[in-house]
Coordinates of C-alpha atoms and ligand atoms in Angstrom, one line a residue:
M195 CA -20.2 -2.8 -11.1
L196 CA -16.9 -2.9 -12.0
N197 CA -16.7 -6.5 -11.8
E198 CA -19.8 -6.9 -13.9
T199 CA -18.3 -4.8 -16.4
L200 CA -15.3 -6.8 -16.5
D201 CA -17.1 -10.1 -16.5
A202 CA -19.5 -9.1 -19.2
H203 CA -16.2 -7.9 -21.3
R204 CA -14.6 -11.0 -20.5
E205 CA -17.3 -13.3 -21.7
G206 CA -17.5 -11.7 -25.0
F207 CA -13.6 -11.8 -24.9
L208 CA -13.7 -15.4 -24.7
G209 CA -15.1 -17.7 -27.3
S210 CA -15.5 -14.4 -29.8
V211 CA -14.0 -16.0 -32.9
S212 CA -16.6 -18.0 -35.0
G213 CA -18.0 -19.3 -32.0
I214 CA -15.1 -21.4 -31.0
E215 CA -13.8 -21.2 -27.4
T216 CA -10.7 -19.2 -27.8
D217 CA -7.8 -18.4 -25.1
F218 CA -7.9 -14.7 -23.6
W219 CA -4.1 -14.1 -24.3
D220 CA -4.7 -15.4 -28.2
E221 CA -7.6 -13.0 -28.1
V222 CA -5.5 -10.0 -26.6
V223 CA -2.8 -10.6 -29.2
L224 CA -5.1 -10.8 -32.3
S225 CA -6.4 -7.8 -31.5
V226 CA -3.2 -5.8 -30.8
R227 CA -2.2 -7.5 -34.6
A228 CA -5.5 -5.8 -35.7
E229 CA -4.6 -2.4 -34.3
Y230 CA -1.0 -2.7 -35.8
L231 CA -2.4 -3.5 -39.0
S232 CA -5.1 -0.8 -39.0
D233 CA -5.1 0.6 -42.4
A234 CA -6.7 4.1 -41.0
Q235 CA -2.9 5.2 -40.0
D236 CA 0.4 3.9 -39.6
Y237 CA 1.6 6.4 -37.0
P238 CA 4.3 4.8 -34.5
W239 CA 3.6 3.0 -31.2
I240 CA 5.7 4.3 -28.2
I241 CA 5.1 1.5 -25.7
G242 CA 5.6 2.7 -22.1
F243 CA 7.9 0.3 -20.6
S244 CA 8.6 0.2 -17.1
G245 CA 9.4 -3.4 -16.9
G246 CA 6.7 -3.9 -14.4
K247 CA 4.0 -6.8 -14.7
D248 CA 1.3 -4.7 -16.8
S249 CA 3.8 -3.2 -19.0
T250 CA 5.6 -6.4 -19.6
V251 CA 2.4 -8.0 -20.5
V252 CA 1.3 -5.3 -23.1
A253 CA 5.3 -5.7 -24.5
Q254 CA 4.7 -9.4 -24.8
A255 CA 1.5 -8.7 -26.7
A256 CA 2.8 -6.1 -29.0
F257 CA 6.1 -8.3 -29.8
E258 CA 4.0 -11.5 -30.4
A259 CA 1.8 -9.4 -32.6
L260 CA 4.7 -8.1 -34.6
L261 CA 6.2 -11.8 -35.1
Q262 CA 2.6 -12.8 -36.6
V263 CA 2.5 -9.8 -39.1
A264 CA 4.3 -10.5 -42.4
P265 CA 8.0 -8.7 -43.0
S266 CA 6.2 -6.7 -45.9
K267 CA 3.3 -5.4 -43.7
R268 CA 5.6 -4.3 -40.8
K269 CA 5.1 -0.5 -41.7
R270 CA 4.6 0.9 -38.3
H271 CA 7.6 1.6 -36.2
V272 CA 7.4 0.6 -32.3
H273 CA 9.5 2.2 -29.8
F274 CA 10.1 0.6 -26.3
V275 CA 10.4 3.4 -24.1
S276 CA 11.7 3.1 -20.5
N277 CA 12.3 6.0 -18.3
D278 CA 15.2 6.1 -15.9
T279 CA 14.7 8.4 -13.3
Q280 CA 18.5 7.6 -12.3
V281 CA 16.9 7.2 -8.4
E282 CA 15.1 4.0 -9.5
S283 CA 15.0 1.1 -7.1
P284 CA 18.3 -0.8 -8.2
L285 CA 16.9 -4.3 -8.5
V286 CA 14.1 -3.1 -10.7
M287 CA 16.5 -1.1 -13.1
A288 CA 18.7 -4.4 -13.0
H289 CA 15.8 -6.2 -14.3
L290 CA 14.5 -3.6 -16.8
A291 CA 18.3 -3.5 -18.4
K292 CA 18.3 -7.5 -19.0
V293 CA 15.0 -7.4 -20.7
Q294 CA 15.9 -4.3 -22.8
T295 CA 18.9 -6.1 -23.9
A296 CA 17.1 -9.2 -24.7
I297 CA 14.3 -7.2 -26.6
A298 CA 17.1 -5.5 -28.6
S299 CA 18.7 -8.5 -29.5
M300 CA 16.0 -10.5 -30.7
T301 CA 14.5 -7.4 -32.5
E302 CA 17.8 -7.7 -34.5
S303 CA 17.7 -11.4 -35.2
F304 CA 14.3 -10.8 -36.6
R305 CA 14.8 -7.8 -38.3
L306 CA 11.7 -6.1 -36.6
P307 CA 10.8 -2.4 -37.1
V308 CA 11.5 -1.9 -33.4
T309 CA 13.8 0.9 -31.0
V310 CA 14.5 0.1 -27.5
V311 CA 15.0 3.3 -25.9
T312 CA 15.8 4.9 -22.0
T313 CA 14.6 8.5 -21.4
R314 CA 16.0 10.5 -18.5
P315 CA 15.6 13.6 -16.8
A316 CA 17.4 16.6 -18.0
P317 CA 20.8 16.8 -16.1
D318 CA 19.6 20.2 -14.5
K319 CA 16.3 18.4 -13.4
T320 CA 17.4 15.2 -11.7
F321 CA 16.2 14.3 -8.2
W322 CA 19.8 15.3 -6.5
T323 CA 20.2 18.5 -8.7
L324 CA 16.9 20.1 -7.6
L325 CA 17.0 18.6 -4.0
I326 CA 20.8 18.9 -3.0
G327 CA 21.7 21.7 -5.5
K328 CA 18.6 24.2 -5.4
G329 CA 17.4 22.8 -2.2
Y330 CA 13.8 21.7 -3.1
P331 CA 12.4 20.2 0.0
S332 CA 12.1 16.4 -0.4
P333 CA 8.7 15.8 -2.0
N334 CA 5.6 15.1 -0.1
Q335 CA 1.7 14.7 -1.2
T336 CA 1.2 18.5 -1.4
M337 CA 4.5 19.3 -3.1
R338 CA 5.5 16.6 -5.1
W339 CA 7.7 18.3 -7.7
C340 CA 9.5 15.2 -8.8
T341 CA 7.0 13.2 -11.0
D342 CA 6.7 15.9 -13.6
R343 CA 10.5 16.5 -13.8
L344 CA 11.6 12.7 -13.4
K345 CA 8.9 10.9 -15.1
I346 CA 6.5 12.7 -17.3
Q347 CA 8.9 15.4 -18.8
P348 CA 11.6 13.1 -20.3
T349 CA 8.9 10.7 -21.9
R350 CA 6.7 13.5 -23.2
R351 CA 9.9 15.0 -25.0
Y352 CA 10.3 11.7 -26.9
I353 CA 6.5 11.5 -27.6
L354 CA 6.4 14.7 -29.1
D355 CA 9.6 14.2 -31.2
N356 CA 7.8 11.4 -32.7
V357 CA 4.7 13.5 -33.1
S358 CA 6.7 16.4 -35.0
A359 CA 8.6 13.8 -37.0
H360 CA 5.1 11.5 -38.2
G361 CA 2.2 14.0 -37.6
A362 CA 1.1 11.8 -34.5
A363 CA 2.0 9.0 -32.3
I364 CA 0.5 6.2 -30.4
V365 CA 1.4 5.8 -26.9
V366 CA 0.6 2.1 -25.8
L367 CA 0.0 1.7 -22.1
G368 CA -0.1 -1.1 -19.9
V369 CA -3.0 0.3 -17.7
R370 CA -6.3 -1.8 -16.3
L371 CA -9.6 -0.6 -15.1
D372 CA -9.3 -2.9 -12.0
E373 CA -5.8 -1.5 -11.0
S374 CA -7.5 1.2 -8.7
D375 CA -10.6 3.7 -8.5
S376 CA -8.3 6.5 -9.6
R377 CA -6.9 4.6 -12.3
R378 CA -10.5 3.9 -13.2
N379 CA -11.8 7.2 -13.1
S380 CA -8.9 8.4 -15.2
I381 CA -9.6 6.1 -17.8
N382 CA -13.2 6.5 -17.8
K383 CA -12.6 10.3 -18.4
F384 CA -12.0 10.1 -22.0
Q385 CA -13.8 8.4 -24.7
N386 CA -12.6 6.5 -27.5
L387 CA -12.6 8.1 -31.0
A388 CA -15.7 6.7 -32.9
G389 CA -14.9 3.4 -34.6
S390 CA -11.4 3.1 -33.0
N391 CA -9.5 2.0 -30.1
L392 CA -7.5 5.2 -29.6
T393 CA -8.3 8.2 -27.1
P394 CA -6.9 11.6 -27.6
H395 CA -4.0 12.2 -25.2
S396 CA -5.4 14.6 -22.5
E397 CA -2.3 16.9 -22.7
L398 CA -0.1 16.2 -25.8
P399 CA -1.6 17.0 -29.0
G400 CA -1.2 14.7 -31.8
A401 CA -0.8 11.7 -29.2
F402 CA -3.4 9.1 -28.8
I403 CA -3.5 6.5 -26.1
Y404 CA -4.3 2.8 -27.1
R405 CA -4.8 0.5 -24.1
P406 CA -4.6 -3.2 -24.9
I407 CA -5.0 -4.8 -21.5
V408 CA -7.3 -2.2 -20.3
H409 CA -9.9 -5.2 -19.5
L410 CA -7.4 -7.8 -18.1
T411 CA -7.8 -8.5 -14.2
L412 CA -4.9 -8.8 -11.7
D413 CA -5.0 -12.7 -12.0
D414 CA -4.9 -12.5 -15.9
V415 CA -1.9 -10.7 -15.8
W416 CA -0.2 -13.1 -13.4
E417 CA -1.5 -15.9 -15.7
V418 CA 0.0 -14.9 -18.7
L419 CA 3.3 -14.3 -16.7
G420 CA 3.0 -17.4 -15.2
R421 CA 2.3 -19.7 -18.4
C422 CA 3.7 -17.5 -21.4
Q423 CA 7.4 -17.4 -22.4
P424 CA 8.3 -14.1 -23.4
P425 CA 8.9 -13.7 -26.9
W426 CA 12.4 -12.3 -26.7
G427 CA 13.4 -15.5 -24.6
G428 CA 14.1 -16.5 -21.2
T429 CA 11.2 -16.6 -18.9
H430 CA 9.2 -14.3 -16.7
R431 CA 10.5 -15.8 -13.4
D432 CA 12.8 -13.0 -12.7
L433 CA 9.9 -10.7 -12.8
I434 CA 7.7 -12.7 -10.6
Q435 CA 10.6 -13.3 -8.2
L436 CA 10.8 -9.8 -8.0
Y437 CA 7.4 -9.1 -7.1
R438 CA 7.8 -11.9 -4.2
D439 CA 10.5 -10.4 -2.8
A440 CA 8.9 -6.7 -2.8
E441 CA 6.0 -8.0 -2.0
G442 CA 4.1 -6.5 -5.0
G443 CA 3.2 -3.3 -6.5
E444 CA 4.9 -1.0 -8.7
C445 CA 5.3 2.6 -9.8
P446 CA 3.4 2.8 -13.0
V447 CA 4.5 4.4 -16.3
V448 CA 3.4 8.0 -15.8
L449 CA 2.8 9.9 -19.0
S450 CA 0.5 12.7 -17.9
K451 CA -0.6 14.5 -14.5
D452 CA -4.0 12.2 -15.0
E453 CA -1.9 9.0 -14.6
A454 CA 0.1 10.9 -11.8
P455 CA -1.7 9.9 -8.6
G456 CA -0.6 6.4 -8.3
C457 CA 3.1 7.7 -8.2
G458 CA 4.2 7.9 -4.6
T459 CA 1.3 6.1 -3.1
S460 CA 0.9 2.9 -1.2
N461 CA 0.0 1.4 -4.9
S462 CA 3.4 2.2 -5.9
R463 CA 5.9 0.5 -4.2
F464 CA 8.2 0.1 -7.0
G465 CA 9.1 3.8 -7.3
C466 CA 12.3 5.7 -6.7
W467 CA 14.4 4.7 -3.8
T468 CA 14.5 8.0 -2.3
C469 CA 10.6 8.2 -2.5
T470 CA 9.6 10.6 0.5
V471 CA 5.9 10.8 -0.6
V472 CA 5.4 7.3 0.9
D473 CA 5.5 6.8 4.6
K474 CA 7.4 3.4 4.0
D475 CA 9.3 1.8 1.1
K476 CA 7.9 -1.6 1.3
S477 CA 9.5 -3.2 -1.9
L478 CA 13.2 -1.9 -0.4
Q479 CA 12.3 -3.5 3.0
G480 CA 10.9 -6.7 1.0
F481 CA 14.3 -6.9 -0.8
V482 CA 16.4 -6.6 2.5
D483 CA 14.3 -9.2 4.2
S484 CA 14.6 -11.5 1.4
G485 CA 18.6 -11.1 1.6
N486 CA 19.6 -7.8 0.2
H487 CA 21.2 -6.3 3.3
H488 CA 23.1 -3.7 1.3
F489 CA 19.8 -1.8 0.6
S490 CA 19.6 -1.1 4.6
A491 CA 21.7 1.9 3.6
L492 CA 19.2 3.1 1.1
I493 CA 16.5 2.8 3.5
E494 CA 18.2 4.6 6.4
F495 CA 19.2 7.4 4.3
R496 CA 15.5 7.9 2.8
V497 CA 14.0 7.7 6.5
W498 CA 16.6 10.4 7.3
L499 CA 15.8 12.7 4.6
K500 CA 12.1 12.3 5.0
G501 CA 12.7 13.2 8.9
I502 CA 14.5 16.6 8.4
R503 CA 12.2 18.1 5.7
N504 CA 10.2 20.1 8.3
D505 CA 12.9 20.7 10.5
P506 CA 12.9 25.0 10.5
R507 CA 16.9 24.6 11.2
Y508 CA 17.5 23.1 7.8
R509 CA 15.2 25.5 5.6
S510 CA 15.5 29.3 4.4
V511 CA 13.1 31.8 5.6
E512 CA 13.1 33.1 2.0
R513 CA 12.1 31.3 -1.4
R514 CA 14.6 31.0 -4.0
N515 CA 13.3 34.5 -5.5
G516 CA 13.5 36.1 -2.5
E517 CA 9.8 36.2 -1.5
I518 CA 8.8 35.5 1.9
R519 CA 5.6 33.5 1.8
F520 CA 2.7 32.9 4.3
N521 CA -0.3 30.8 4.4
A522 CA -3.7 31.7 6.2
R523 CA -5.6 29.1 7.7
G524 CA -8.6 30.2 9.0
E525 CA -7.8 33.1 11.9
Q526 CA -4.1 31.8 11.8
I527 CA -1.1 32.8 9.4
Q528 CA 1.7 30.6 9.0
H529 CA 5.1 31.4 7.6
V530 CA 6.1 28.6 4.8
P531 CA 9.6 28.1 4.8
G532 CA 11.7 28.2 1.6
P533 CA 14.1 25.5 0.0
F534 CA 16.8 23.6 2.3
T535 CA 19.6 26.0 3.4
I536 CA 23.2 25.8 1.7
Q537 CA 24.6 24.2 4.6
A538 CA 21.6 21.7 4.9
R539 CA 22.2 20.6 1.2
K540 CA 26.0 20.1 2.2
M541 CA 24.8 18.0 5.0
I542 CA 22.5 16.2 2.7
L543 CA 25.4 15.7 0.3
D544 CA 27.6 14.5 2.9
R545 CA 25.1 12.0 4.3
L546 CA 24.4 10.4 0.6
L547 CA 28.0 9.7 -0.1
A548 CA 28.4 8.2 3.3
A549 CA 25.5 6.1 2.3
Q550 CA 27.0 5.6 -1.3
T551 CA 30.3 4.1 0.6
E552 CA 28.1 1.8 2.6
Y553 CA 25.9 0.5 -0.2
G554 CA 29.0 0.0 -2.7
E555 CA 27.6 1.3 -5.9
P556 CA 27.2 4.9 -7.4
L557 CA 24.0 6.7 -5.8
I558 CA 24.6 10.0 -7.5
S559 CA 26.9 10.8 -10.6
H560 CA 29.9 12.8 -11.0
D561 CA 28.2 15.1 -13.4
E562 CA 25.2 15.9 -10.6
I563 CA 27.9 16.7 -8.3
Q564 CA 29.4 19.2 -10.4
Q565 CA 25.9 20.5 -11.4
I566 CA 25.4 20.7 -7.5
H567 CA 28.5 22.8 -7.0
A568 CA 27.6 25.3 -9.9
I569 CA 24.1 25.9 -8.7
W570 CA 25.6 26.4 -5.3
A571 CA 28.2 29.0 -6.5
E572 CA 25.8 30.7 -8.5
E573 CA 23.1 31.0 -5.5
I574 CA 26.2 32.6 -3.3
S575 CA 27.3 34.8 -5.9
Q576 CA 23.7 36.3 -6.9
P577 CA 21.0 38.2 -5.0
A578 CA 18.0 35.9 -5.0
R579 CA 15.6 37.9 -7.4
Q580 CA 17.9 37.1 -10.4
R581 CA 17.5 33.3 -9.7
G582 CA 13.7 33.4 -10.4
D583 CA 12.5 29.8 -9.6
V584 CA 10.3 29.0 -6.7
A585 CA 11.0 26.4 -4.5
Ligands
SF4_709 S1 8.1 7.5 -6.9 FE1 8.1 9.0 -5.5 S2 10.1 10.5 -5.7 FE2 9.7 9.1 -7.6 S3 8.5 10.4 -9.1 FE3 7.0 9.0 -8.1 S4 6.4 10.4 -6.2 FE4 8.4 11.4 -7.1

């Protein structure tokens, strides 16, 4: 059914200009250009740019479209927004930084109304401050506290700032119907506004979603990356190589809870290197297999962290607010353990610093270590009830 819908759409997509057969990529760029020039509004575009294949194709479509618009008509500002969880897969971050620099430099040369920006979690909400500072148990499918704090909130702040400044903002996403069943369901849940390509954002008032490549297939995406040069210079060869080395997949740009199911699943292999939600980090293993042997230190740390999660020796009896919690499962009442104990947190920090030495690059920042020590000091000096948050 999905394939029939896609085929029908693609048939209409090809050859739709005056009966002359046109290339599907030209059509995508033309439709993005038309959307950019829409006279209904000129709210800023916020392109969620993870550096992965789908968001690169969207960024390319927007950039090419912008170059085709006369300078006097470039009234809408375009933001290329990437999010750095600060525990991203290192090779993915290195690739992303390179492309961001190229986009920013080309933007300057052409005087395009573009801002390239990276959002990050608040200093007291990074992976390490929550896990090692406050003792949040390493995330799993039932307690995935990380996606919201590391990915959704930082980008959400940026979008809302733009909504406040301009009255509304349009979030441009590289999501596609054929990515997965959950993606298709989340896309189909909301209808476009009448006569427009925009859908109201499910959680952010004043924000709208625009999905320019929603009908492209995976093959289309690889075809574009394989045969079209990026308009900001260079080639897509590094990106293609990254996928080859990692054996495919990426943690998509996540902007709302509707989009979150893909994060930390087997479909999301370019996630945080610390991700304990997945059983195996296939991309890191792929990087090791393709010659990056120093990533073994990261893999070993992640496996160890996942392994100690449910060990009662490392978990407090009480939650951070002093509660003792139980779960009823049928006839059985089970104690729900609290956060990692302070001793366990110290052990995790020591082990992380040892992994950092072995890896040879920073894995935790000096600021995070200071935050962690401040949280420990507060916890030791204050009764649980005054600390408030539950973990
Ligand atoms: S990749 Fe894993 S650790 Fe990172 S935000 Fe997603 S679920 Fe959490």
